[in-house]
Structure formats: C-alpha cells, structure tokens
Tab-separated table of C-alpha atoms and ligand atoms in Angstrom:
chain	number	residue	atom	x	y	z
A	1	MET	CA	92.196	12.182	55.756
A	2	LYS	CA	90.642	9.979	58.236
A	3	ARG	CA	87.720	8.906	59.951
A	4	ASN	CA	87.021	6.200	62.768
A	5	GLY	CA	90.380	4.443	62.108
A	6	ILE	CA	89.508	5.085	57.773
A	7	SER	CA	91.472	6.740	55.353
A	8	ILE	CA	90.040	8.867	53.092
A	9	GLN	CA	90.333	10.031	49.488
A	10	ILE	CA	88.163	12.308	47.294
A	11	TYR	CA	88.846	12.476	43.929
A	12	GLU	CA	87.560	15.208	41.144
A	13	ASP	CA	86.115	12.362	39.412
A	14	LYS	CA	85.327	8.639	39.090
A	15	GLU	CA	87.749	8.096	36.415
A	16	GLN	CA	91.090	10.119	37.999
A	17	ALA	CA	90.184	7.394	41.217
A	18	SER	CA	89.435	4.083	39.287
A	19	VAL	CA	93.008	5.086	37.367
A	20	ALA	CA	94.789	6.025	41.430
A	21	VAL	CA	93.496	2.227	42.286
A	22	ALA	CA	93.966	0.541	39.347
A	23	GLN	CA	97.716	1.589	39.324
A	24	ARG	CA	98.220	0.502	42.870
A	25	MET	CA	97.318	-3.109	41.926
A	26	GLY	CA	99.801	-2.941	39.052
A	27	GLU	CA	102.453	-2.069	41.983
A	28	LEU	CA	101.079	-4.798	43.892
A	29	ILE	CA	101.402	-7.191	41.499
A	30	LYS	CA	104.578	-6.222	39.628
A	31	ALA	CA	106.430	-6.326	43.620
A	32	LYS	CA	104.887	-10.295	44.045
A	33	GLN	CA	106.524	-10.744	40.294
A	34	ALA	CA	109.890	-9.286	41.795
A	35	LEU	CA	109.561	-11.639	45.013
A	36	GLY	CA	108.623	-14.236	42.594
A	37	LYS	CA	105.418	-14.491	44.866
A	38	LYS	CA	100.903	-14.717	43.453
A	39	ALA	CA	98.911	-11.346	44.178
A	40	VAL	CA	95.582	-12.330	45.618
A	41	LEU	CA	93.353	-10.104	43.858
A	42	GLY	CA	89.669	-10.228	46.048
A	43	LEU	CA	87.839	-8.381	43.232
A	44	ALA	CA	84.026	-6.576	43.461
A	45	THR	CA	81.373	-6.417	40.697
A	46	GLY	CA	78.466	-3.289	40.034
A	47	ALA	CA	79.222	-0.339	37.714
A	48	THR	CA	81.771	0.694	40.672
A	49	PRO	CA	84.883	-1.211	39.607
A	50	ILE	CA	84.629	-1.005	35.516
A	51	GLY	CA	86.290	2.245	35.843
A	52	VAL	CA	89.489	-0.045	37.411
A	53	TYR	CA	89.337	-2.694	35.456
A	54	GLU	CA	89.307	-1.069	32.256
A	55	GLU	CA	92.602	0.154	33.625
A	56	LEU	CA	93.756	-2.660	34.244
A	57	ILE	CA	93.310	-4.189	30.575
A	58	ARG	CA	94.673	-0.933	29.827
A	59	LEU	CA	97.988	-1.127	31.599
A	60	HIS	CA	98.285	-4.668	30.348
A	61	ARG	CA	97.967	-4.190	26.730
A	62	GLU	CA	100.151	-0.827	26.982
A	63	GLU	CA	102.002	-1.068	29.518
A	64	GLY	CA	103.128	-5.158	29.529
A	65	LEU	CA	101.749	-5.834	33.085
A	66	SER	CA	101.081	-9.557	33.421
A	67	PHE	CA	98.838	-11.197	35.423
A	68	GLN	CA	100.441	-14.788	35.140
A	69	ASN	CA	100.802	-14.708	39.090
A	70	VAL	CA	97.753	-13.143	39.611
A	71	ILE	CA	94.913	-15.460	41.612
A	72	THR	CA	91.179	-13.853	42.341
A	73	PHE	CA	88.779	-14.392	44.496
A	74	ASN	CA	85.385	-13.120	43.265
A	75	LEU	CA	82.866	-11.726	46.406
A	76	ASP	CA	80.373	-13.254	45.421
A	77	GLU	CA	77.323	-14.510	42.989
A	78	TYR	CA	73.587	-14.811	43.180
A	79	TYR	CA	71.990	-17.778	43.276
A	80	PRO	CA	70.846	-20.199	41.333
A	81	MET	CA	72.641	-18.760	38.910
A	82	GLN	CA	74.071	-20.318	35.470
A	83	PRO	CA	77.663	-18.766	34.583
A	84	ALA	CA	76.720	-18.988	30.893
A	85	SER	CA	74.108	-16.118	31.851
A	86	ASP	CA	74.295	-12.433	30.779
A	87	GLN	CA	73.560	-11.842	34.110
A	88	SER	CA	76.256	-14.063	36.374
A	89	TYR	CA	79.327	-12.182	36.975
A	90	VAL	CA	80.577	-14.613	35.785
A	91	ALA	CA	79.774	-13.465	32.515
A	92	PHE	CA	80.619	-9.900	34.458
A	93	MET	CA	84.342	-9.934	35.113
A	94	GLN	CA	85.112	-11.855	32.058
A	95	GLN	CA	82.925	-8.891	30.178
A	96	GLN	CA	85.086	-6.340	31.661
A	97	LEU	CA	88.676	-8.264	32.956
A	98	PHE	CA	89.414	-11.789	32.662
A	99	ALA	CA	88.585	-12.070	29.098
A	100	HIS	CA	91.506	-8.626	28.372
A	101	ILE	CA	94.638	-10.198	30.313
A	102	ASP	CA	96.467	-13.035	30.668
A	103	ILE	CA	95.660	-14.681	34.177
A	104	PRO	CA	95.226	-18.252	33.547
A	105	ALA	CA	91.649	-19.413	34.194
A	106	GLU	CA	92.327	-21.486	37.259
A	107	ASN	CA	93.601	-18.783	38.842
A	108	ILE	CA	90.271	-17.236	38.953
A	109	ASN	CA	87.417	-17.565	41.511
A	110	ILE	CA	83.753	-16.971	42.387
A	111	PRO	CA	81.241	-18.323	43.987
A	112	ASP	CA	79.638	-21.141	41.662
A	113	GLY	CA	75.799	-20.704	41.249
A	114	THR	CA	74.865	-23.946	39.892
A	115	LEU	CA	75.360	-26.023	43.453
A	116	GLY	CA	72.609	-27.789	45.018
A	117	GLN	CA	71.831	-26.511	48.242
A	118	GLU	CA	72.715	-29.491	50.315
A	119	VAL	CA	76.494	-29.238	49.502
A	120	VAL	CA	76.341	-25.513	49.547
A	121	ASP	CA	77.858	-25.041	52.550
A	122	THR	CA	80.224	-27.325	52.233
A	123	TYR	CA	81.757	-25.560	49.129
A	124	CYS	CA	81.627	-21.822	51.127
A	125	GLU	CA	84.058	-23.677	53.800
A	126	ALA	CA	86.036	-24.804	50.599
A	127	TYR	CA	86.172	-21.356	49.130
A	128	GLU	CA	87.295	-20.449	52.885
A	129	GLN	CA	90.338	-22.436	53.022
A	130	LYS	CA	91.235	-21.729	49.092
A	131	ILE	CA	91.569	-18.380	50.475
A	132	ALA	CA	93.556	-19.036	53.240
A	133	ASN	CA	95.750	-21.511	51.430
A	134	ALA	CA	96.362	-18.712	48.288
A	135	GLY	CA	97.992	-16.668	51.754
A	136	GLY	CA	95.010	-14.652	52.341
A	137	LEU	CA	93.864	-11.803	49.594
A	138	ASP	CA	96.314	-8.715	49.828
A	139	ILE	CA	93.365	-6.457	48.075
A	140	GLN	CA	89.964	-6.986	48.591
A	141	LEU	CA	88.313	-4.056	46.405
A	142	LEU	CA	84.499	-3.287	47.720
A	143	GLY	CA	81.329	-1.354	46.241
A	144	ILE	CA	79.105	-0.409	48.862
A	145	GLY	CA	75.017	-0.839	48.618
A	146	ARG	CA	72.269	1.543	49.690
A	147	THR	CA	71.514	-0.630	51.910
A	148	GLY	CA	75.191	-0.544	53.160
A	149	HIS	CA	75.782	-4.144	52.387
A	150	VAL	CA	79.478	-4.758	51.369
A	151	GLY	CA	79.545	-8.061	49.140
A	152	PHE	CA	75.543	-8.996	49.253
A	153	ASN	CA	76.554	-8.934	53.491
A	154	GLU	CA	72.551	-7.257	53.978
A	155	PRO	CA	71.704	-6.001	57.094
A	156	GLY	CA	71.804	-8.404	59.520
A	157	SER	CA	74.886	-9.881	58.653
A	158	THR	CA	77.225	-10.355	61.421
A	159	ALA	CA	81.248	-9.020	61.916
A	160	ASP	CA	82.376	-13.139	62.569
A	161	SER	CA	80.561	-14.216	58.940
A	162	LEU	CA	82.013	-15.953	56.392
A	163	THR	CA	81.434	-17.594	53.135
A	164	ARG	CA	77.193	-18.072	52.906
A	165	LEU	CA	74.380	-18.463	50.951
A	166	VAL	CA	72.507	-15.249	52.051
A	167	THR	CA	68.703	-13.924	51.088
A	168	LEU	CA	68.904	-10.562	49.452
A	169	ASN	CA	67.643	-7.378	50.596
A	170	GLU	CA	64.248	-5.938	48.868
A	171	VAL	CA	66.107	-2.780	48.473
A	172	THR	CA	69.255	-4.462	46.458
A	173	ARG	CA	66.935	-6.559	44.257
A	174	GLN	CA	65.237	-3.642	42.967
A	175	ASP	CA	68.856	-1.770	42.562
A	176	ALA	CA	69.743	-4.854	40.311
A	177	ALA	CA	65.858	-5.556	38.476
A	178	SER	CA	66.970	-3.209	35.593
A	179	ALA	CA	69.694	-5.552	34.749
A	180	PHE	CA	66.698	-8.329	35.554
A	181	ASP	CA	64.871	-7.012	33.263
A	182	GLY	CA	62.277	-6.671	36.321
A	183	LEU	CA	62.197	-7.444	40.078
A	184	GLU	CA	60.475	-10.403	39.573
A	185	ASN	CA	63.506	-12.439	37.704
A	186	VAL	CA	66.074	-11.094	40.484
A	187	PRO	CA	67.428	-13.763	41.833
A	188	THR	CA	66.172	-13.654	46.311
A	189	GLN	CA	69.764	-15.979	47.149
A	190	ALA	CA	73.069	-14.807	46.717
A	191	ILE	CA	76.796	-16.740	48.081
A	192	THR	CA	78.949	-13.834	49.341
A	193	MET	CA	82.131	-13.735	51.140
A	194	GLY	CA	81.403	-12.738	54.465
A	195	VAL	CA	82.283	-9.680	56.464
A	196	GLY	CA	84.811	-11.973	58.297
A	197	THR	CA	86.230	-13.395	55.289
A	198	ILE	CA	86.393	-9.661	53.386
A	199	ALA	CA	87.764	-8.097	58.005
A	200	LYS	CA	90.979	-10.526	56.999
A	201	ALA	CA	92.425	-8.566	54.335
A	202	LYS	CA	95.336	-6.938	54.162
A	203	ASN	CA	94.504	-3.800	52.256
A	204	ILE	CA	90.375	-3.214	51.894
A	205	ILE	CA	89.351	-0.250	49.316
A	206	LEU	CA	86.007	0.605	49.058
A	207	MET	CA	84.891	2.642	46.295
A	208	ALA	CA	82.234	4.712	45.721
A	209	TRP	CA	80.745	6.977	43.018
A	210	GLY	CA	77.964	9.848	43.139
A	211	GLU	CA	75.473	11.759	44.424
A	212	LYS	CA	73.410	8.228	45.428
A	213	LYS	CA	75.792	6.608	47.439
A	214	ALA	CA	76.896	9.867	49.161
A	215	GLU	CA	73.863	9.116	52.686
A	216	ILE	CA	75.244	5.534	53.352
A	217	VAL	CA	79.294	6.254	52.927
A	218	LYS	CA	78.756	9.295	55.462
A	219	LYS	CA	76.982	6.070	57.518
A	220	ALA	CA	79.795	4.102	56.649
A	221	LEU	CA	82.079	6.498	58.120
A	222	GLU	CA	80.739	7.683	60.834
A	223	GLY	CA	77.773	6.139	61.873
A	224	GLU	CA	77.794	3.729	65.111
A	225	ILE	CA	78.870	-0.115	64.070
A	226	THR	CA	75.955	-2.042	63.906
A	227	THR	CA	75.031	-4.747	61.897
A	228	GLU	CA	72.143	-2.902	60.112
A	229	VAL	CA	74.618	-1.223	58.400
A	230	PRO	CA	77.612	-4.233	57.418
A	231	ALA	CA	80.112	-1.986	56.320
A	232	THR	CA	80.110	-0.095	59.239
A	233	PHE	CA	81.947	-2.922	60.595
A	234	LEU	CA	84.989	-1.295	58.968
A	235	GLN	CA	85.577	0.871	61.036
A	236	LYS	CA	86.853	-1.758	63.607
A	237	LEU	CA	89.763	-2.698	60.549
A	238	GLU	CA	92.882	-1.353	59.711
A	239	GLY	CA	94.161	-1.015	56.417
A	240	VAL	CA	90.956	0.613	55.136
A	241	GLU	CA	90.478	3.309	52.632
A	242	PHE	CA	87.503	4.527	51.103
A	243	ILE	CA	88.310	6.109	47.750
A	244	LEU	CA	85.636	8.938	46.811
A	245	ASP	CA	84.435	11.403	44.307
A	246	LYS	CA	83.104	14.688	45.340
A	247	GLU	CA	79.529	13.726	45.247
A	248	ALA	CA	79.792	10.240	46.867
A	249	ALA	CA	82.209	12.407	49.727
A	250	GLY	CA	79.389	15.446	49.819
A	251	ARG	CA	77.809	14.361	53.150
A	252	ILE	CA	81.421	13.464	54.980
A	253	ASP	CA	81.073	16.140	57.950
A	254	GLY	CA	83.822	18.856	57.475
B	1	PGA	P1	77.281	-0.817	42.311
B	1	PGA	O1	76.662	-2.032	43.171
B	1	PGA	O2	78.918	-0.706	42.255
B	1	PGA	O3	76.676	-1.273	41.016
B	1	PGA	O4	77.395	0.634	42.642
B	1	PGA	C1	77.899	-1.780	44.477
B	1	PGA	C2	77.348	-2.866	45.352
B	1	PGA	O5	75.964	-2.881	45.398
B	1	PGA	O6	78.262	-3.142	46.636
C-alpha cells in the first residue's frame, strides 16, 4: 500500500515487523561486505527499535552476521547529558545493541551531550560532514513521537534543518519523564540530526507500534505537509517506508 509517495507495510505484530526490518539491514550489511564497502546506518533510540536491535544481535550470534564493516550515526542525544548516565543514548545503544555485536568502537557516532554551548554549532557541522564523508546514510531508522517529531525535530522544524541544538517539546518531555524519574529531571534541550539530514538518507524506515501512535501515523501519512508535524516532510521524499503494526495502522484511511 502507498500513501502520498510513502510505502506502507502493516504487520500482525511489532515482533514480526522488527524481524523484517533487521533482516533488511542484515542483507544490506552483507551486500556491502561482498563489495568490500561500508554500510552506513542511521540509528534511533526509544522503545520502538528495541526489537530490531534484538534481532540484529541474534543474527550476529546465531547466523554469524558481522558488523565490522558497519558505521553508525545516531539521530540524537539529550543536552546536556553525560554518556555514563543511565538515561543517555550512549548507554541505551550500548545496552540494546553495541555491547553485543562486533562493531568497531571508532565506527559508532552519537551526538555528544557533554559539549559547552560555544562549541555545539561547530560540532554539529562536523557531524553532518562526517555523515557525508562516510558516503551518506544507507538506511535511516526512525520512530515517531506523539508530536510528530522524527529524531528530536519538534514542531517548528523546517525541511532543510540540519544537525543542531534544539529545545524539546513539553509532550516529548512528559513522555520521557518516567525514564528520568520525574519531568523536572528531563533535559530541556537535545542535539538532533535535522529533517534535512534525515532526508538525505537513501532509505528511510519509520516504525510505529501500538494504538498510541495511530493518530500521529495517520497525520504523518495523510496530513498536509507542515512544520507543525515534521514527519509530514517524509511525504516529499523518495524511498520512505512506514513499517507498522496493526494497531498503529488502525486509523489510516481504507
Ligand atoms: P518511542 O519514541 O520509540 O519511545 O515511542 C519515539 C520517538 O519519540 O521518536
């Protein structure tokens, strides 16, 4: 099924959907290996991609999939944030994926939440450049927030926005409150790839699970393209797929 240029695949449950996404990534990694090239993966955090990472770990352990030729760029990190903090996306990625596979540590890139304000802009430009130097993102994984954010591109983010320091939306902070033991502990800012950074990826896979995401998935696919729902910019791109479970797909028109 297609809607406004976006391919939509609906799975019985998020487990089957996650396995399908991980297997696609595994195929890409192996195809690049056969050519002696690197696979460049744009990765996401949050609850949504955890099943994908579980399957990638299984492919590594049980089927010998190697990540030696993989370079990763994560979408975002809270700011300020120390990597050793339990809530950091550095910790998340270690626990959910990197500690369990054979990716070289120097191939992992996650925005640095420890920088001083005065060097953040230069750092963000360098992050963009590093993605470009790696040959661009082959696949970018995305979740979607209830605000319609992708990465931490909150309402107001423009189509050409690049990696930068942003202020988090209140809804996003509320959704993170339990992980931080209270809203007051959730950082107010983050460093995120921009909508324009994501748009340059050769393939974009947005995943959403559960009834809670049904309304925003509908808006992202069928709504007017607007900075108020940054995910609607995906309608303008080639090579975008939405991988949904039945519940998240529940409100898409016929
Ligand atoms: P979630 O977050 O995967 O935890 O639902 C998605 C997002 O906010 O982008």
